[in-house]
Amino acid sequence: MSAEPSFGLKLTKPVRPRLPAKWNAAGTAGDFMINAIYSIVATTSGTLNSLYPALLIALANSAPYFKDLTVTASARLIQLFKSFSNPLFLLADEGHPRLLFFMLEVFNAVILHHLTENANLIYGIISSHKVFEDLGTFTLARGLREIKRVQQAKEEQAHKTEGDSKGKASSRLEVDEDPGAEKARLLESEGGVALTGTDSAEDIPRERHSSDTQERDGDSEVLTQSFMSPGSETPGRGSLSEKARGKMRERRSSSLDADSSIDRVLAAGVGRNGFVPTQEWVTSWQQG
């Protein structure tokens, strides 16, 4: 039905029937359609994932008839595109890149047919140009790094919240503690500081003497190196042997292999239903 021209022409008319406040939106029937699809996607937490392609195809079919889209409807179209380009969603299923293609078709249709009548959407696209550029240079490794960064940020925030709650609990216990015990602890700490101060005063000359000696030794070493010829080497710092260089190369290759294996493990954890994204798969849908 969304592909019928008669249906598309009616999208430019205002919505006359009374709607609940949840679905009510200013503007035309096209604005209502965009807001309704956005609400379905945003409020169902992926439970209606199988309906996303049909909903976005309806948007793509109707996009050539969108005129004078409101700020809200334009912002929600951009938000849908950002959500579908999120690496955590994009790499989760083999069919998710199709949703991005449908959103790009929506933008292309609006720009092609009614560019001047949709200033709000054009402004949103220009403001979000970084998202489009990053998608053009997207790689599997970068997507996995972004997912890992977001997960680590969530874990750190959770630890911070837990630490704050523990700190508040301990502060309450300290307030409720006996004042006599607090006074005794302060007296003990003051006595310890006095003893430490007398011991450290005796060691000050020795520490100064050792630091002066180290500084003189360091200065003499710098002067010696500055007068040495460029081709000469410092004693004890000879050039690496061939065996040592070979071991360094082995360590580098093993670290690269470890990084690639970690990427494979992360990719296996991102995909659903046994799907494991690969760089070849990313390149295939990037090139169309």
Short mmCIF file of C-alpha atoms in Angstrom, two decimals:
data_model
loop_
_atom_site.label_atom_id
_atom_site.label_comp_id
_atom_site.label_asym_id
_atom_site.label_seq_id
_atom_site.Cartn_x
_atom_site.Cartn_y
_atom_site.Cartn_z
CA MET A 1 0.00 0.00 0.00
CA SER A 2 2.86 2.42 0.75
CA ALA A 3 4.01 2.11 -2.87
CA GLU A 4 0.69 3.42 -4.23
CA PRO A 5 0.84 7.05 -5.45
CA SER A 6 -2.64 7.74 -4.05
CA PHE A 7 -1.45 6.79 -0.58
CA GLY A 8 1.65 8.96 -0.88
CA LEU A 9 -0.33 12.04 -1.94
CA LYS A 10 -2.47 11.83 1.20
CA LEU A 11 0.63 11.98 3.41
CA THR A 12 0.87 15.74 2.84
CA LYS A 13 -2.54 16.36 4.45
CA PRO A 14 -3.02 17.02 8.18
CA VAL A 15 -4.29 14.27 10.46
CA ARG A 16 -7.96 14.97 11.26
CA PRO A 17 -9.03 12.14 13.60
CA ARG A 18 -8.33 12.62 17.28
CA LEU A 19 -5.41 10.57 18.49
CA PRO A 20 -4.16 9.64 21.97
CA ALA A 21 -1.50 11.93 23.37
CA LYS A 22 1.11 9.19 22.96
CA TRP A 23 0.66 9.12 19.19
CA ASN A 24 -0.45 12.67 18.59
CA ALA A 25 2.07 14.77 16.65
CA ALA A 26 1.90 18.13 14.95
CA GLY A 27 2.16 18.24 11.19
CA THR A 28 0.91 16.06 8.37
CA ALA A 29 0.14 12.38 8.00
CA GLY A 30 3.74 11.89 6.92
CA ASP A 31 4.94 13.27 10.27
CA PHE A 32 2.53 10.94 12.06
CA MET A 33 3.85 7.97 10.08
CA ILE A 34 7.48 8.78 10.98
CA ASN A 35 6.67 9.32 14.68
CA ALA A 36 4.67 6.08 14.85
CA ILE A 37 7.45 3.97 13.30
CA TYR A 38 10.03 5.63 15.55
CA SER A 39 7.93 4.85 18.65
CA ILE A 40 7.58 1.21 17.62
CA VAL A 41 11.33 0.83 17.15
CA ALA A 42 12.37 2.84 20.21
CA THR A 43 9.95 1.44 22.78
CA THR A 44 9.97 -2.29 22.03
CA SER A 45 13.64 -3.02 22.94
CA GLY A 46 14.17 -5.21 19.88
CA THR A 47 11.21 -7.53 20.53
CA LEU A 48 9.70 -6.52 17.17
CA ASN A 49 13.00 -6.80 15.31
CA SER A 50 11.39 -8.87 12.55
CA LEU A 51 9.08 -5.96 11.68
CA TYR A 52 11.85 -3.41 11.18
CA PRO A 53 12.46 -4.18 7.48
CA ALA A 54 8.75 -3.84 6.59
CA LEU A 55 8.42 -0.58 8.53
CA LEU A 56 11.48 0.95 6.89
CA ILE A 57 10.42 -0.20 3.43
CA ALA A 58 7.13 1.64 4.02
CA LEU A 59 9.13 4.74 4.92
CA ALA A 60 11.32 4.41 1.82
CA ASN A 61 8.25 4.01 -0.43
CA SER A 62 6.56 7.06 1.10
CA ALA A 63 9.64 9.29 1.28
CA PRO A 64 9.17 10.83 -2.22
CA TYR A 65 5.94 12.40 -0.92
CA PHE A 66 7.28 13.85 2.33
CA LYS A 67 6.88 17.63 2.45
CA ASP A 68 7.48 20.19 5.19
CA LEU A 69 8.54 17.64 7.78
CA THR A 70 8.53 19.06 11.30
CA VAL A 71 11.63 19.35 13.48
CA THR A 72 10.49 16.37 15.56
CA ALA A 73 9.90 14.07 12.60
CA SER A 74 13.21 15.07 10.98
CA ALA A 75 15.14 14.49 14.21
CA ARG A 76 13.56 11.05 14.62
CA LEU A 77 14.58 10.01 11.13
CA ILE A 78 18.17 10.98 11.95
CA GLN A 79 17.94 9.14 15.27
CA LEU A 80 16.75 5.97 13.53
CA PHE A 81 19.73 6.14 11.21
CA LYS A 82 22.14 6.64 14.13
CA SER A 83 20.63 3.71 16.03
CA PHE A 84 20.90 1.36 13.06
CA SER A 85 24.52 2.45 12.43
CA ASN A 86 25.54 1.70 16.03
CA PRO A 87 28.24 -1.04 15.86
CA LEU A 88 26.54 -3.08 18.58
CA PHE A 89 23.36 -3.28 16.49
CA LEU A 90 25.02 -3.31 13.07
CA LEU A 91 27.26 -6.32 13.81
CA ALA A 92 24.61 -8.32 15.66
CA ASP A 93 22.87 -9.81 12.63
CA GLU A 94 23.61 -10.42 8.98
CA GLY A 95 20.49 -8.54 7.83
CA HIS A 96 20.97 -5.36 9.85
CA PRO A 97 22.94 -3.47 7.15
CA ARG A 98 19.77 -3.64 5.01
CA LEU A 99 18.07 -1.32 7.49
CA LEU A 100 20.76 1.27 6.87
CA PHE A 101 20.21 1.00 3.13
CA PHE A 102 16.48 1.63 3.60
CA MET A 103 17.22 4.73 5.70
CA LEU A 104 19.63 6.00 3.04
CA GLU A 105 16.88 5.50 0.44
CA VAL A 106 14.56 7.63 2.59
CA PHE A 107 17.10 10.48 2.68
CA ASN A 108 17.88 10.18 -1.03
CA ALA A 109 14.18 10.25 -1.98
CA VAL A 110 13.49 13.34 0.11
CA ILE A 111 16.54 15.16 -1.29
CA LEU A 112 15.70 14.18 -4.86
CA HIS A 113 12.00 15.08 -4.87
CA HIS A 114 11.45 17.77 -2.22
CA LEU A 115 14.77 19.29 -1.23
CA THR A 116 13.56 22.85 -0.67
CA GLU A 117 10.42 21.79 1.23
CA ASN A 118 12.33 19.83 3.92
CA ALA A 119 14.82 22.26 5.42
CA ASN A 120 14.60 20.63 8.87
CA LEU A 121 15.68 17.22 7.58
CA ILE A 122 18.48 18.67 5.43
CA TYR A 123 19.80 20.56 8.45
CA GLY A 124 19.74 17.33 10.50
CA ILE A 125 21.66 15.43 7.81
CA ILE A 126 24.33 18.13 7.58
CA SER A 127 24.67 18.30 11.37
CA SER A 128 25.16 14.52 11.54
CA HIS A 129 27.66 14.31 8.66
CA LYS A 130 30.20 12.60 10.95
CA VAL A 131 27.94 9.55 11.26
CA PHE A 132 27.74 9.19 7.48
CA GLU A 133 31.50 9.64 7.06
CA ASP A 134 32.33 7.08 9.76
CA LEU A 135 30.00 4.57 8.15
CA GLY A 136 31.84 4.96 4.85
CA THR A 137 35.16 4.02 6.47
CA PHE A 138 33.74 1.49 8.92
CA THR A 139 35.83 -1.61 9.68
CA LEU A 140 35.20 -4.64 11.85
CA ALA A 141 38.15 -3.86 14.13
CA ARG A 142 36.97 -0.31 14.74
CA GLY A 143 33.43 -1.46 15.45
CA LEU A 144 34.65 -4.02 17.99
CA ARG A 145 36.84 -1.40 19.66
CA GLU A 146 33.87 0.94 19.95
CA ILE A 147 31.73 -1.81 21.47
CA LYS A 148 34.48 -2.65 23.97
CA ARG A 149 34.91 1.03 24.87
CA VAL A 150 31.19 1.44 25.57
CA GLN A 151 31.11 -1.72 27.68
CA GLN A 152 34.14 -0.60 29.70
CA ALA A 153 32.57 2.81 30.27
CA LYS A 154 29.41 1.14 31.59
CA GLU A 155 31.45 -1.10 33.90
CA GLU A 156 33.44 1.86 35.24
CA GLN A 157 30.23 3.78 35.85
CA ALA A 158 28.77 0.79 37.70
CA HIS A 159 31.92 0.45 39.86
CA LYS A 160 31.87 4.17 40.58
CA THR A 161 28.24 4.03 41.65
CA GLU A 162 28.96 1.03 43.87
CA GLY A 163 31.99 2.79 45.40
CA ASP A 164 29.96 5.92 46.11
CA SER A 165 27.29 3.87 47.88
CA LYS A 166 29.94 2.10 49.99
CA GLY A 167 31.58 5.44 50.84
CA LYS A 168 28.28 6.86 52.02
CA ALA A 169 27.67 3.78 54.18
CA SER A 170 31.15 4.00 55.78
CA SER A 171 30.72 7.73 56.45
CA ARG A 172 27.50 6.98 58.28
CA LEU A 173 29.31 4.39 60.43
CA GLU A 174 32.07 6.89 61.27
CA VAL A 175 29.51 9.46 62.36
CA ASP A 176 27.86 6.93 64.65
CA GLU A 177 31.21 5.81 66.17
CA ASP A 178 32.07 6.51 69.82
CA PRO A 179 33.82 9.91 70.29
CA GLY A 180 36.20 8.41 72.90
CA ALA A 181 37.53 5.83 70.43
CA GLU A 182 38.07 8.56 67.84
CA LYS A 183 40.11 10.62 70.35
CA ALA A 184 42.31 7.62 71.26
CA ARG A 185 43.01 6.90 67.58
CA LEU A 186 44.06 10.52 66.98
CA LEU A 187 46.49 10.44 69.94
CA GLU A 188 48.08 7.23 68.63
CA SER A 189 48.53 8.71 65.15
CA GLU A 190 50.16 11.86 66.58
CA GLY A 191 52.67 9.76 68.56
CA GLY A 192 53.59 7.79 65.45
CA VAL A 193 54.18 10.98 63.47
CA ALA A 194 56.54 12.33 66.15
CA LEU A 195 58.65 9.17 66.16
CA THR A 196 58.83 9.13 62.41
CA GLY A 197 59.94 12.74 62.33
CA THR A 198 62.94 12.13 64.64
CA ASP A 199 64.11 9.14 62.67
CA SER A 200 63.88 10.91 59.34
CA ALA A 201 65.83 13.93 60.65
CA GLU A 202 68.88 11.77 61.27
CA ASP A 203 68.80 10.33 57.77
CA ILE A 204 68.55 13.64 55.94
CA PRO A 205 72.32 14.21 55.50
CA ARG A 206 72.82 10.69 54.18
CA GLU A 207 70.01 11.06 51.65
CA ARG A 208 71.38 14.38 50.45
CA HIS A 209 74.88 12.92 50.08
CA SER A 210 73.61 9.97 48.02
CA SER A 211 71.44 12.18 45.78
CA ASP A 212 74.40 14.53 45.12
CA THR A 213 76.58 11.56 44.18
CA GLN A 214 73.94 10.21 41.78
CA GLU A 215 73.58 13.61 40.13
CA ARG A 216 77.35 13.93 39.61
CA ASP A 217 77.54 10.42 38.16
CA GLY A 218 74.65 11.19 35.81
CA ASP A 219 76.25 14.45 34.65
CA SER A 220 79.56 12.74 33.96
CA GLU A 221 77.80 10.03 31.93
CA VAL A 222 75.98 12.64 29.81
CA LEU A 223 79.23 14.52 29.16
CA THR A 224 81.03 11.32 28.20
CA GLN A 225 78.29 10.38 25.73
CA SER A 226 78.25 13.87 24.22
CA PHE A 227 81.97 13.68 23.39
CA MET A 228 81.78 10.21 21.90
CA SER A 229 81.69 9.85 18.15
CA PRO A 230 78.23 9.22 16.54
CA GLY A 231 79.27 5.75 15.40
CA SER A 232 80.55 4.62 18.79
CA GLU A 233 78.38 2.86 21.33
CA THR A 234 78.07 3.12 25.08
CA PRO A 235 79.76 0.25 26.96
CA GLY A 236 77.20 -2.26 28.12
CA ARG A 237 74.69 -1.08 25.47
CA GLY A 238 75.98 -2.90 22.44
CA SER A 239 73.90 -3.52 19.37
CA LEU A 240 71.34 -6.31 19.56
CA SER A 241 72.46 -9.67 18.29
CA GLU A 242 70.68 -11.40 15.44
CA LYS A 243 69.19 -13.88 17.91
CA ALA A 244 67.74 -11.08 20.04
CA ARG A 245 66.27 -9.39 16.96
CA GLY A 246 64.67 -12.66 15.93
CA LYS A 247 63.08 -13.01 19.35
CA MET A 248 61.71 -9.46 19.12
CA ARG A 249 60.18 -10.22 15.74
CA GLU A 250 58.60 -13.37 17.16
CA ARG A 251 57.10 -11.38 20.04
CA ARG A 252 55.64 -8.81 17.62
CA SER A 253 54.09 -11.49 15.43
CA SER A 254 52.70 -13.33 18.45
CA SER A 255 51.16 -10.08 19.75
CA LEU A 256 49.54 -9.45 16.36
CA ASP A 257 48.17 -13.00 16.34
CA ALA A 258 46.85 -12.47 19.86
CA ASP A 259 45.10 -9.25 18.78
CA SER A 260 43.47 -10.99 15.81
CA SER A 261 42.33 -13.88 18.01
CA ILE A 262 40.87 -11.40 20.50
CA ASP A 263 38.99 -9.71 17.64
CA ARG A 264 37.59 -13.09 16.60
CA VAL A 265 36.45 -13.81 20.14
CA LEU A 266 34.81 -10.39 20.44
CA ALA A 267 33.11 -10.80 17.06
CA ALA A 268 31.74 -14.18 18.11
CA GLY A 269 30.29 -12.57 21.24
CA VAL A 270 28.64 -9.71 19.33
CA GLY A 271 26.67 -11.75 16.79
CA ARG A 272 23.35 -13.41 17.55
CA ASN A 273 22.08 -16.87 16.70
CA GLY A 274 25.57 -18.10 15.84
CA PHE A 275 26.36 -15.25 13.43
CA VAL A 276 30.02 -14.15 13.52
CA PRO A 277 30.76 -10.93 11.59
CA THR A 278 33.96 -10.80 9.53
CA GLN A 279 35.81 -8.05 7.71
CA GLU A 280 34.91 -9.67 4.37
CA TRP A 281 31.23 -9.43 5.31
CA VAL A 282 31.64 -5.75 6.25
CA THR A 283 33.39 -5.02 2.94
CA SER A 284 30.63 -6.81 0.98
CA TRP A 285 27.79 -4.59 2.22
CA GLN A 286 29.96 -1.45 2.20
CA GLN A 287 30.63 -1.88 -1.51
CA GLY A 288 26.98 -2.67 -2.17
#
